[in-house]
Amino acid sequence: MVVQHNLRAMNANRMLGITQGTLSKSAEKLSSGYKVNRAADDAAGLSISEKMRKQIRGLSQASANAEDGISAVQTAEGALTEVHDMLQRMNELAVKASNGTNALSDRQTIQDEVDQLLTEIDRVSETTKFNETYLLKGDRDTKTVTVDAHDAGINGTLTQNTTKATFKMDALKLGDTIKIGGTEYTIGAAAADIKTSSIKDATAGELITVDGTQYTVAGAAGANADKNVLAIADILSKISDGSSAVYNGKTYHAMVDAKKVDGTAGTDNIDDTKPQVITDQKAYELINEELKIASSVGATKTAAKVGTAPTTATNGKVTFSITKGEVDRKEGLTFALHVGADADMTNKISVQIDALDTAGLGIQGLNVKDNSGAAATYAIDAIADAVAHVSSQRSLLGAVQNRLEHTINNLDNVVENTTSAESAIRDTDMATEMVKYSNANILSQAGQSMLAQGNQSNQGVLSLLG
């Protein structure tokens, strides 16, 4: 028996220490809910878990970013709803002002309401904001842009290019009628030109009416006893300046053009007694002017320009070259929504909103007030373009909103599954850990008992010492 070393007590104490350590760790895991509380618990698991936590928290914030993006888009789109309504009302007013029953004072009243609506569109653009970001008035930078050309309601084909536009129409012929600026004109010419027109090719039996008298074209034998059956040359000889001939449903006016509209001597390609009878070149001049007026609506910086009226036709068509008008407009607003946990640029969703004030919509300074109603008529096309512009912008914002909703669903799904994986690494399995805790607790109690027994084992030496 020895007294210097109590090996049984030492062994019991060592085992009790191990058990107490295990018990302490189990208590820590049970109380914290984590089975990895420090790197020593699971070095690799901690590294993986922290990477997952970074992803989870980043994706959770990305989902919140997308929600904010939806709110911003809804704010802009809601404001554009009112802009749409105002444009529709302006369209009604322009159609109303186009009616010929309105006096100038009536159109002034209509213009007053149009001015108020234009002002309100600008106010909505200037004040609509989300979190101190103005959504509809564009960026601070200003650029010069072109305004779409218009065809002034004339039959033809208008082709838009970047800074130019081209308008093609069928070449006008003698007897054609065309409406320009709301007035119907008939294409006439000098008597000599009438005589060389398609009338000279009339064949036997065809009817030609000259100044109200109907003639029948004679056959090869020439005129017969009927004085109204004449050779084509004789019928043409009856056409003089001021005459009107009707052939194949068309009326050919032999113009008298010896003085100008203001009464001074000279020619102006307008019939002196019938001002709605004009030459084809005069018609082209009027079309040129109307194209310029119609294409200049909203062009507050530089008015549209139309090239010289065509003098000849190509392949039966005449072409007008239009230099588009210009307006100063703010650059559109562009911002990116970050919807991912990483710094990858593919995690950016770009949102673009044009400057949607009256300048950006091409209706700045819109005028529906004039004596003829032509200005209001041309305003209708400009308003239609503005409506289409707002519709396009709203459609784009709606598409972005739908995309963001799908993005949020995907982000939330990834967060949920990644959280599940991270939980498997880091969270305590309470049932399993409780079993370990109970086992360690029992062993601790047993160890304490054995340590007490070991400490008592050397008491037997006293009996030897008497």
CSV table of C-alpha atoms in Angstrom, one decimal:
chain,number,residue,atom,x,y,z
A,1,MET,CA,0.0,0.0,0.0
A,2,VAL,CA,1.3,3.5,-0.9
A,3,VAL,CA,0.2,7.0,0.1
A,4,GLN,CA,2.3,9.1,-2.2
A,5,HIS,CA,0.3,8.3,-5.3
A,6,ASN,CA,-3.5,7.5,-5.4
A,7,LEU,CA,-3.7,6.1,-8.9
A,8,ARG,CA,-7.3,5.1,-8.6
A,9,ALA,CA,-8.3,8.6,-7.6
A,10,MET,CA,-6.1,10.1,-10.3
A,11,ASN,CA,-7.8,7.9,-12.9
A,12,ALA,CA,-11.2,8.7,-11.7
A,13,ASN,CA,-10.4,12.4,-11.7
A,14,ARG,CA,-9.1,12.2,-15.2
A,15,MET,CA,-12.2,10.4,-16.5
A,16,LEU,CA,-14.4,12.8,-14.6
A,17,GLY,CA,-12.6,15.7,-16.3
A,18,ILE,CA,-13.2,14.2,-19.7
A,19,THR,CA,-16.9,13.6,-18.8
A,20,GLN,CA,-17.2,17.1,-17.5
A,21,GLY,CA,-15.8,18.5,-20.8
A,22,THR,CA,-18.2,16.5,-22.8
A,23,LEU,CA,-21.1,17.5,-20.5
A,24,SER,CA,-20.1,21.1,-20.8
A,25,LYS,CA,-20.0,21.0,-24.6
A,26,SER,CA,-23.4,19.2,-24.7
A,27,ALA,CA,-24.8,21.9,-22.4
A,28,GLU,CA,-23.4,24.6,-24.7
A,29,LYS,CA,-24.8,23.0,-27.8
A,30,LEU,CA,-28.2,22.6,-26.1
A,31,SER,CA,-28.3,26.1,-24.8
A,32,SER,CA,-27.1,27.8,-28.0
A,33,GLY,CA,-28.9,25.6,-30.5
A,34,TYR,CA,-25.7,25.3,-32.5
A,35,LYS,CA,-23.5,22.2,-32.7
A,36,VAL,CA,-20.7,24.4,-34.1
A,37,ASN,CA,-20.0,27.2,-31.7
A,38,ARG,CA,-16.4,27.6,-32.5
A,39,ALA,CA,-14.0,26.6,-35.2
A,40,ALA,CA,-12.7,23.7,-33.0
A,41,ASP,CA,-16.1,22.1,-33.0
A,42,ASP,CA,-15.9,21.6,-36.8
A,43,ALA,CA,-13.3,23.6,-38.7
A,44,ALA,CA,-14.5,22.5,-42.2
A,45,GLY,CA,-18.1,22.7,-41.3
A,46,LEU,CA,-17.7,26.3,-39.9
A,47,SER,CA,-16.0,27.4,-43.2
A,48,ILE,CA,-18.8,25.9,-45.3
A,49,SER,CA,-21.5,27.3,-43.0
A,50,GLU,CA,-20.1,30.8,-43.1
A,51,LYS,CA,-20.0,30.7,-46.9
A,52,MET,CA,-23.6,29.6,-46.9
A,53,ARG,CA,-24.5,32.3,-44.4
A,54,LYS,CA,-23.0,34.9,-46.7
A,55,GLN,CA,-25.0,33.6,-49.5
A,56,ILE,CA,-28.2,33.4,-47.5
A,57,ARG,CA,-27.9,37.0,-46.1
A,58,GLY,CA,-26.9,38.3,-49.5
A,59,LEU,CA,-29.8,36.6,-51.2
A,60,SER,CA,-32.2,37.8,-48.5
A,61,GLN,CA,-31.1,41.4,-49.1
A,62,ALA,CA,-31.3,40.8,-52.9
A,63,SER,CA,-34.9,39.8,-52.4
A,64,ALA,CA,-35.6,43.0,-50.5
A,65,ASN,CA,-33.8,44.9,-53.3
A,66,ALA,CA,-36.2,43.4,-55.8
A,67,GLU,CA,-39.2,44.3,-53.6
A,68,ASP,CA,-38.0,47.9,-53.5
A,69,GLY,CA,-37.6,47.7,-57.3
A,70,ILE,CA,-41.2,46.6,-57.7
A,71,SER,CA,-42.3,49.5,-55.5
A,72,ALA,CA,-40.4,52.0,-57.6
A,73,VAL,CA,-41.7,50.5,-60.9
A,74,GLN,CA,-45.3,50.6,-59.5
A,75,THR,CA,-44.8,54.2,-58.5
A,76,ALA,CA,-43.7,55.2,-62.0
A,77,GLU,CA,-46.4,53.1,-63.7
A,78,GLY,CA,-49.1,54.5,-61.5
A,79,ALA,CA,-48.1,58.1,-62.4
A,80,LEU,CA,-48.1,57.2,-66.1
A,81,THR,CA,-51.7,55.9,-65.7
A,82,GLU,CA,-52.7,59.5,-65.1
A,83,VAL,CA,-50.6,60.8,-68.0
A,84,HIS,CA,-52.4,58.3,-70.2
A,85,ASP,CA,-55.7,59.6,-69.1
A,86,MET,CA,-54.6,63.2,-69.7
A,87,LEU,CA,-53.4,62.3,-73.2
A,88,GLN,CA,-56.7,60.6,-74.0
A,89,ARG,CA,-58.5,63.8,-72.9
A,90,MET,CA,-56.2,65.9,-75.1
A,91,ASN,CA,-57.0,63.6,-78.0
A,92,GLU,CA,-60.7,64.3,-77.5
A,93,LEU,CA,-60.0,68.0,-77.4
A,94,ALA,CA,-57.9,67.9,-80.5
A,95,VAL,CA,-60.6,66.0,-82.4
A,96,LYS,CA,-63.2,68.5,-81.1
A,97,ALA,CA,-61.1,71.5,-82.2
A,98,SER,CA,-60.6,69.9,-85.7
A,99,ASN,CA,-64.3,70.3,-86.4
A,100,GLY,CA,-65.2,73.1,-88.8
A,101,THR,CA,-68.2,74.2,-86.7
A,102,ASN,CA,-65.9,75.7,-84.1
A,103,ALA,CA,-65.1,79.4,-84.1
A,104,LEU,CA,-61.7,80.8,-83.2
A,105,SER,CA,-63.1,81.7,-79.7
A,106,ASP,CA,-64.2,78.0,-79.3
A,107,ARG,CA,-60.8,76.8,-80.2
A,108,GLN,CA,-59.2,79.2,-77.7
A,109,THR,CA,-61.3,77.7,-74.9
A,110,ILE,CA,-60.2,74.2,-76.0
A,111,GLN,CA,-56.6,75.5,-76.1
A,112,ASP,CA,-56.9,76.7,-72.5
A,113,GLU,CA,-57.8,73.2,-71.3
A,114,VAL,CA,-55.0,71.7,-73.5
A,115,ASP,CA,-52.5,74.1,-71.9
A,116,GLN,CA,-53.6,73.0,-68.4
A,117,LEU,CA,-53.2,69.4,-69.3
A,118,LEU,CA,-49.8,70.0,-70.7
A,119,THR,CA,-48.8,71.8,-67.5
A,120,GLU,CA,-50.1,68.9,-65.4
A,121,ILE,CA,-48.1,66.4,-67.4
A,122,ASP,CA,-45.0,68.4,-66.8
A,123,ARG,CA,-45.8,68.7,-63.1
A,124,VAL,CA,-46.3,64.9,-62.8
A,125,SER,CA,-43.0,64.3,-64.5
A,126,GLU,CA,-41.2,66.8,-62.3
A,127,THR,CA,-42.6,65.5,-58.9
A,128,THR,CA,-43.0,61.8,-59.2
A,129,LYS,CA,-40.3,60.3,-57.1
A,130,PHE,CA,-39.4,57.2,-55.1
A,131,ASN,CA,-37.0,57.5,-52.1
A,132,GLU,CA,-35.9,60.9,-53.4
A,133,THR,CA,-35.3,59.6,-56.9
A,134,TYR,CA,-37.3,61.4,-59.5
A,135,LEU,CA,-38.6,58.7,-61.8
A,136,LEU,CA,-40.2,60.5,-64.8
A,137,LYS,CA,-38.1,63.6,-65.5
A,138,GLY,CA,-35.1,61.8,-66.7
A,139,ASP,CA,-31.4,62.4,-66.0
A,140,ARG,CA,-29.9,65.8,-65.5
A,141,ASP,CA,-28.1,65.6,-68.9
A,142,THR,CA,-30.0,67.0,-71.9
A,143,LYS,CA,-29.8,65.9,-75.5
A,144,THR,CA,-31.3,67.0,-78.7
A,145,VAL,CA,-33.6,64.4,-80.3
A,146,THR,CA,-35.7,64.4,-83.4
A,147,VAL,CA,-39.5,64.4,-83.5
A,148,ASP,CA,-41.3,61.9,-85.7
A,149,ALA,CA,-42.5,63.2,-89.1
A,150,HIS,CA,-46.2,63.0,-90.0
A,151,ASP,CA,-48.0,62.6,-93.4
A,152,ALA,CA,-50.5,65.5,-92.8
A,153,GLY,CA,-53.3,63.1,-93.6
A,154,ILE,CA,-52.3,62.8,-97.3
A,155,ASN,CA,-52.4,59.4,-98.9
A,156,GLY,CA,-48.9,58.0,-99.3
A,157,THR,CA,-46.2,56.1,-97.5
A,158,LEU,CA,-44.1,57.7,-94.8
A,159,THR,CA,-40.8,56.1,-93.9
A,160,GLN,CA,-39.1,57.2,-90.7
A,161,ASN,CA,-35.3,57.2,-90.4
A,162,THR,CA,-33.0,58.6,-87.7
A,163,THR,CA,-32.9,62.2,-88.7
A,164,LYS,CA,-34.8,62.1,-92.0
A,165,ALA,CA,-38.1,60.8,-93.2
A,166,THR,CA,-39.4,60.1,-96.7
A,167,PHE,CA,-42.9,60.6,-98.0
A,168,LYS,CA,-43.9,59.0,-101.2
A,169,MET,CA,-47.2,59.4,-103.0
A,170,ASP,CA,-48.7,58.7,-106.4
A,171,ALA,CA,-47.9,61.4,-108.9
A,172,LEU,CA,-50.9,63.7,-109.5
A,173,LYS,CA,-52.5,63.7,-112.9
A,174,LEU,CA,-54.9,66.0,-114.7
A,175,GLY,CA,-58.4,65.6,-113.3
A,176,ASP,CA,-57.2,64.1,-110.0
A,177,THR,CA,-58.7,65.4,-106.8
A,178,ILE,CA,-56.8,65.6,-103.5
A,179,LYS,CA,-57.5,67.0,-100.0
A,180,ILE,CA,-54.7,69.2,-98.6
A,181,GLY,CA,-55.1,70.8,-95.3
A,182,GLY,CA,-58.8,70.0,-95.3
A,183,THR,CA,-59.5,71.6,-98.7
A,184,GLU,CA,-60.3,69.6,-101.8
A,185,TYR,CA,-58.4,70.6,-104.9
A,186,THR,CA,-58.7,69.5,-108.5
A,187,ILE,CA,-55.6,69.3,-110.7
A,188,GLY,CA,-56.0,71.4,-113.8
A,189,ALA,CA,-53.7,72.8,-116.5
A,190,ALA,CA,-53.6,75.2,-119.4
A,191,ALA,CA,-55.8,74.4,-122.4
A,192,ALA,CA,-52.9,73.4,-124.5
A,193,ASP,CA,-51.9,70.8,-121.9
A,194,ILE,CA,-55.5,69.5,-121.7
A,195,LYS,CA,-55.5,68.9,-125.4
A,196,THR,CA,-52.3,66.8,-125.2
A,197,SER,CA,-53.6,64.8,-122.3
A,198,SER,CA,-55.2,61.3,-122.4
A,199,ILE,CA,-58.3,63.0,-124.0
A,200,LYS,CA,-56.5,63.0,-127.4
A,201,ASP,CA,-56.5,59.2,-127.3
A,202,ALA,CA,-60.3,58.9,-127.1
A,203,THR,CA,-61.6,56.4,-129.6
A,204,ALA,CA,-64.7,56.3,-131.7
A,205,GLY,CA,-67.9,56.2,-129.8
A,206,GLU,CA,-66.5,57.5,-126.5
A,207,LEU,CA,-68.1,60.5,-124.9
A,208,ILE,CA,-66.5,63.9,-124.1
A,209,THR,CA,-68.3,66.7,-122.5
A,210,VAL,CA,-67.0,70.2,-123.1
A,211,ASP,CA,-68.5,73.1,-121.1
A,212,GLY,CA,-71.7,71.1,-120.6
A,213,THR,CA,-72.1,69.9,-124.2
A,214,GLN,CA,-71.7,66.2,-124.8
A,215,TYR,CA,-69.8,65.0,-127.9
A,216,THR,CA,-69.3,61.6,-129.3
A,217,VAL,CA,-66.0,60.8,-131.0
A,218,ALA,CA,-66.6,60.1,-134.6
A,219,GLY,CA,-65.2,57.0,-136.5
A,220,ALA,CA,-62.6,57.0,-139.2
A,221,ALA,CA,-65.1,58.5,-141.7
A,222,GLY,CA,-65.2,61.7,-139.6
A,223,ALA,CA,-68.2,63.7,-138.6
A,224,ASN,CA,-71.7,62.8,-139.7
A,225,ALA,CA,-74.9,64.7,-139.9
A,226,ASP,CA,-75.2,64.8,-136.1
A,227,LYS,CA,-73.4,67.9,-135.1
A,228,ASN,CA,-72.4,66.4,-131.7
A,229,VAL,CA,-70.5,63.6,-133.4
A,230,LEU,CA,-67.2,65.0,-134.2
A,231,ALA,CA,-63.6,63.9,-134.9
A,232,ILE,CA,-61.4,64.1,-131.8
A,233,ALA,CA,-59.5,67.0,-133.2
A,234,ASP,CA,-62.7,69.0,-133.6
A,235,ILE,CA,-63.7,68.2,-130.1
A,236,LEU,CA,-60.3,69.3,-128.7
A,237,SER,CA,-60.6,72.5,-130.7
A,238,LYS,CA,-63.6,73.5,-128.5
A,239,ILE,CA,-61.4,73.4,-125.4
A,240,SER,CA,-60.0,76.9,-124.5
A,241,ASP,CA,-58.8,78.6,-121.4
A,242,GLY,CA,-61.6,78.5,-118.8
A,243,SER,CA,-63.2,75.4,-120.3
A,244,SER,CA,-64.0,72.2,-118.5
A,245,ALA,CA,-64.0,68.8,-120.2
A,246,VAL,CA,-65.3,65.6,-118.7
A,247,TYR,CA,-63.8,62.3,-120.0
A,248,ASN,CA,-63.9,58.8,-118.5
A,249,GLY,CA,-65.3,60.2,-115.2
A,250,LYS,CA,-62.6,62.8,-114.8
A,251,THR,CA,-63.0,66.5,-115.1
A,252,TYR,CA,-60.3,68.4,-116.9
A,253,HIS,CA,-60.1,72.1,-116.1
A,254,ALA,CA,-58.4,74.4,-118.6
A,255,MET,CA,-57.1,77.0,-116.2
A,256,VAL,CA,-57.1,80.8,-116.6
A,257,ASP,CA,-54.0,82.0,-114.7
A,258,ALA,CA,-53.2,85.6,-115.6
A,259,LYS,CA,-53.1,87.1,-112.1
A,260,LYS,CA,-52.1,86.1,-108.6
A,261,VAL,CA,-54.4,85.6,-105.6
A,262,ASP,CA,-53.6,89.2,-104.5
A,263,GLY,CA,-54.9,90.5,-107.8
A,264,THR,CA,-51.5,91.5,-109.2
A,265,ALA,CA,-50.6,90.4,-112.7
A,266,GLY,CA,-48.7,87.1,-113.0
A,267,THR,CA,-49.1,83.4,-112.7
A,268,ASP,CA,-49.4,81.4,-109.5
A,269,ASN,CA,-50.6,78.0,-110.7
A,270,ILE,CA,-54.1,78.8,-109.3
A,271,ASP,CA,-57.2,79.3,-111.5
A,272,ASP,CA,-58.3,82.9,-111.4
A,273,THR,CA,-62.0,82.1,-111.1
A,274,LYS,CA,-61.8,78.7,-109.4
A,275,PRO,CA,-59.2,78.9,-106.7
A,276,GLN,CA,-59.6,75.2,-105.9
A,277,VAL,CA,-58.4,74.3,-109.3
A,278,ILE,CA,-54.6,74.2,-109.2
A,279,THR,CA,-51.7,72.7,-111.1
A,280,ASP,CA,-49.9,69.6,-109.9
A,281,GLN,CA,-46.8,71.7,-109.0
A,282,LYS,CA,-49.0,74.0,-106.9
A,283,ALA,CA,-50.5,70.9,-105.2
A,284,TYR,CA,-47.0,69.7,-104.4
A,285,GLU,CA,-46.1,73.1,-103.0
A,286,LEU,CA,-49.1,72.9,-100.7
A,287,ILE,CA,-48.3,69.3,-99.7
A,288,ASN,CA,-44.8,70.4,-99.0
A,289,GLU,CA,-46.0,73.1,-96.6
A,290,GLU,CA,-48.5,70.8,-94.9
A,291,LEU,CA,-45.9,68.1,-94.3
A,292,LYS,CA,-43.6,70.7,-92.7
A,293,ILE,CA,-46.4,72.0,-90.4
A,294,ALA,CA,-47.5,68.5,-89.4
A,295,SER,CA,-44.0,67.3,-88.8
A,296,SER,CA,-43.1,70.3,-86.7
A,297,VAL,CA,-45.6,69.6,-83.9
A,298,GLY,CA,-43.6,69.3,-80.7
A,299,ALA,CA,-40.3,70.3,-82.4
A,300,THR,CA,-39.7,73.3,-80.2
A,301,LYS,CA,-36.0,73.7,-81.0
A,302,THR,CA,-35.8,73.3,-84.7
A,303,ALA,CA,-38.8,73.0,-87.0
A,304,ALA,CA,-39.0,70.3,-89.6
A,305,LYS,CA,-37.9,71.1,-93.1
A,306,VAL,CA,-39.1,69.6,-96.4
A,307,GLY,CA,-37.1,69.5,-99.5
A,308,THR,CA,-38.1,71.4,-102.7
A,309,ALA,CA,-41.4,70.2,-104.1
A,310,PRO,CA,-40.8,67.6,-106.8
A,311,THR,CA,-41.0,68.6,-110.4
A,312,THR,CA,-40.9,65.2,-112.0
A,313,ALA,CA,-42.3,61.7,-111.1
A,314,THR,CA,-40.3,58.5,-110.9
A,315,ASN,CA,-42.1,55.2,-111.6
A,316,GLY,CA,-45.3,57.1,-111.1
A,317,LYS,CA,-44.3,58.3,-107.6
A,318,VAL,CA,-43.2,61.6,-106.2
A,319,THR,CA,-40.9,61.8,-103.2
A,320,PHE,CA,-40.7,64.4,-100.4
A,321,SER,CA,-37.6,64.4,-98.3
A,322,ILE,CA,-38.2,65.6,-94.7
A,323,THR,CA,-35.6,66.7,-92.3
A,324,LYS,CA,-37.1,66.0,-88.9
A,325,GLY,CA,-37.6,68.7,-86.4
A,326,GLU,CA,-35.7,68.7,-83.1
A,327,VAL,CA,-36.5,69.2,-79.4
A,328,ASP,CA,-34.2,69.3,-76.4
A,329,ARG,CA,-35.0,66.5,-74.0
A,330,LYS,CA,-33.5,65.1,-70.9
A,331,GLU,CA,-31.8,61.8,-71.0
A,332,GLY,CA,-33.8,58.9,-69.7
A,333,LEU,CA,-33.3,57.6,-66.1
A,334,THR,CA,-31.4,54.3,-65.8
A,335,PHE,CA,-30.8,52.4,-62.6
A,336,ALA,CA,-29.9,48.9,-61.8
A,337,LEU,CA,-31.4,46.6,-59.3
A,338,HIS,CA,-28.9,44.2,-57.7
A,339,VAL,CA,-30.7,40.9,-57.2
A,340,GLY,CA,-28.0,38.5,-56.3
A,341,ALA,CA,-25.5,37.7,-53.5
A,342,ASP,CA,-22.4,38.0,-55.7
A,343,ALA,CA,-20.7,40.9,-57.6
A,344,ASP,CA,-21.6,39.4,-60.9
A,345,MET,CA,-23.0,41.9,-63.4
A,346,THR,CA,-25.6,39.3,-64.4
A,347,ASN,CA,-27.2,40.0,-61.0
A,348,LYS,CA,-28.1,43.4,-62.2
A,349,ILE,CA,-31.6,44.1,-63.6
A,350,SER,CA,-31.5,47.4,-65.6
A,351,VAL,CA,-34.6,49.7,-65.5
A,352,GLN,CA,-34.9,52.4,-68.0
A,353,ILE,CA,-37.5,55.2,-67.8
A,354,ASP,CA,-37.6,57.9,-70.5
A,355,ALA,CA,-38.1,61.5,-69.7
A,356,LEU,CA,-41.8,61.7,-70.0
A,357,ASP,CA,-42.5,65.4,-69.8
A,358,THR,CA,-44.2,67.2,-72.7
A,359,ALA,CA,-40.8,67.6,-74.4
A,360,GLY,CA,-40.0,63.9,-74.1
A,361,LEU,CA,-43.5,63.0,-75.4
A,362,GLY,CA,-43.2,65.3,-78.4
A,363,ILE,CA,-46.2,67.5,-77.5
A,364,GLN,CA,-44.5,70.5,-75.9
A,365,GLY,CA,-46.3,73.7,-76.9
A,366,LEU,CA,-49.1,71.7,-78.6
A,367,ASN,CA,-51.4,74.1,-80.5
A,368,VAL,CA,-55.0,73.3,-81.5
A,369,LYS,CA,-56.0,76.9,-82.1
A,370,ASP,CA,-56.2,78.3,-85.7
A,371,ASN,CA,-58.9,79.5,-88.1
A,372,SER,CA,-59.1,76.3,-90.2
A,373,GLY,CA,-58.7,73.5,-87.6
A,374,ALA,CA,-55.7,72.2,-89.4
A,375,ALA,CA,-53.4,72.7,-86.4
A,376,ALA,CA,-55.8,70.6,-84.2
A,377,THR,CA,-55.9,67.9,-86.9
A,378,TYR,CA,-52.1,67.6,-87.0
A,379,ALA,CA,-52.1,67.7,-83.2
A,380,ILE,CA,-54.0,64.4,-83.2
A,381,ASP,CA,-51.1,62.5,-84.8
A,382,ALA,CA,-48.7,64.0,-82.2
A,383,ILE,CA,-50.9,63.0,-79.4
A,384,ALA,CA,-51.2,59.5,-80.8
A,385,ASP,CA,-47.5,59.2,-80.9
A,386,ALA,CA,-47.3,60.4,-77.2
A,387,VAL,CA,-50.0,57.8,-76.2
A,388,ALA,CA,-47.9,55.1,-78.0
A,389,HIS,CA,-44.8,56.3,-76.2
A,390,VAL,CA,-46.4,56.1,-72.8
A,391,SER,CA,-48.0,52.7,-73.6
A,392,SER,CA,-44.6,51.4,-74.6
A,393,GLN,CA,-43.0,52.7,-71.4
A,394,ARG,CA,-45.8,51.2,-69.2
A,395,SER,CA,-45.5,47.9,-71.0
A,396,LEU,CA,-41.7,47.9,-70.3
A,397,LEU,CA,-42.3,48.7,-66.6
A,398,GLY,CA,-44.9,46.0,-66.4
A,399,ALA,CA,-42.5,43.5,-67.9
A,400,VAL,CA,-39.8,44.5,-65.4
A,401,GLN,CA,-42.3,44.1,-62.6
A,402,ASN,CA,-43.3,40.6,-63.7
A,403,ARG,CA,-39.6,39.7,-64.0
A,404,LEU,CA,-38.8,40.9,-60.5
A,405,GLU,CA,-41.7,38.9,-59.1
A,406,HIS,CA,-40.2,35.8,-60.6
A,407,THR,CA,-36.8,36.9,-59.4
A,408,ILE,CA,-38.1,37.2,-55.8
A,409,ASN,CA,-39.7,33.7,-56.0
A,410,ASN,CA,-36.4,32.2,-57.1
A,411,LEU,CA,-34.3,34.1,-54.5
A,412,ASP,CA,-36.7,33.0,-51.7
A,413,ASN,CA,-36.5,29.4,-52.9
A,414,VAL,CA,-32.7,29.5,-52.9
A,415,VAL,CA,-32.6,31.1,-49.5
A,416,GLU,CA,-34.9,28.4,-48.1
A,417,ASN,CA,-32.9,25.5,-49.5
A,418,THR,CA,-29.5,27.0,-48.6
A,419,THR,CA,-30.8,27.6,-45.1
A,420,SER,CA,-31.8,24.0,-44.8
A,421,ALA,CA,-28.3,22.9,-45.9
A,422,GLU,CA,-26.6,25.4,-43.5
A,423,SER,CA,-28.9,24.2,-40.7
A,424,ALA,CA,-27.8,20.6,-41.2
A,425,ILE,CA,-24.2,21.7,-40.7
A,426,ARG,CA,-24.5,24.1,-37.9
A,427,ASP,CA,-27.7,23.5,-35.9
A,428,THR,CA,-27.9,21.2,-32.9
A,429,ASP,CA,-30.0,18.1,-33.2
A,430,MET,CA,-31.6,18.6,-29.8
A,431,ALA,CA,-32.9,15.0,-29.4
A,432,THR,CA,-29.5,13.4,-30.2
A,433,GLU,CA,-27.6,16.0,-28.2
A,434,MET,CA,-29.9,15.4,-25.2
A,435,VAL,CA,-29.1,11.7,-25.3
A,436,LYS,CA,-25.4,12.7,-25.2
A,437,TYR,CA,-26.0,15.1,-22.4
A,438,SER,CA,-27.9,12.6,-20.3
A,439,ASN,CA,-25.2,10.0,-20.8
A,440,ALA,CA,-22.5,12.5,-19.9
A,441,ASN,CA,-24.5,13.6,-16.8
A,442,ILE,CA,-24.8,10.1,-15.6
A,443,LEU,CA,-21.1,9.4,-16.2
A,444,SER,CA,-20.2,12.6,-14.4
A,445,GLN,CA,-22.2,11.5,-11.3
A,446,ALA,CA,-20.6,8.1,-11.5
A,447,GLY,CA,-17.2,9.7,-11.9
A,448,GLN,CA,-17.7,11.8,-8.8
A,449,SER,CA,-18.7,8.8,-6.8
A,450,MET,CA,-15.7,6.8,-8.0
A,451,LEU,CA,-13.4,9.8,-7.2
A,452,ALA,CA,-14.8,9.8,-3.7
A,453,GLN,CA,-14.2,6.1,-3.4
A,454,GLY,CA,-10.7,6.5,-4.7
A,455,ASN,CA,-10.0,9.2,-2.1
A,456,GLN,CA,-11.1,6.8,0.6
A,457,SER,CA,-9.0,3.9,-0.5
A,458,ASN,CA,-5.8,5.1,1.3
A,459,GLN,CA,-7.6,5.4,4.6
A,460,GLY,CA,-6.7,1.7,5.2
A,461,VAL,CA,-3.1,2.7,5.9
A,462,LEU,CA,-4.1,4.2,9.3
A,463,SER,CA,-5.0,0.7,10.5
A,464,LEU,CA,-1.4,-0.3,10.0
A,465,LEU,CA,-0.1,2.6,11.9
A,466,GLY,CA,-1.9,1.5,15.0
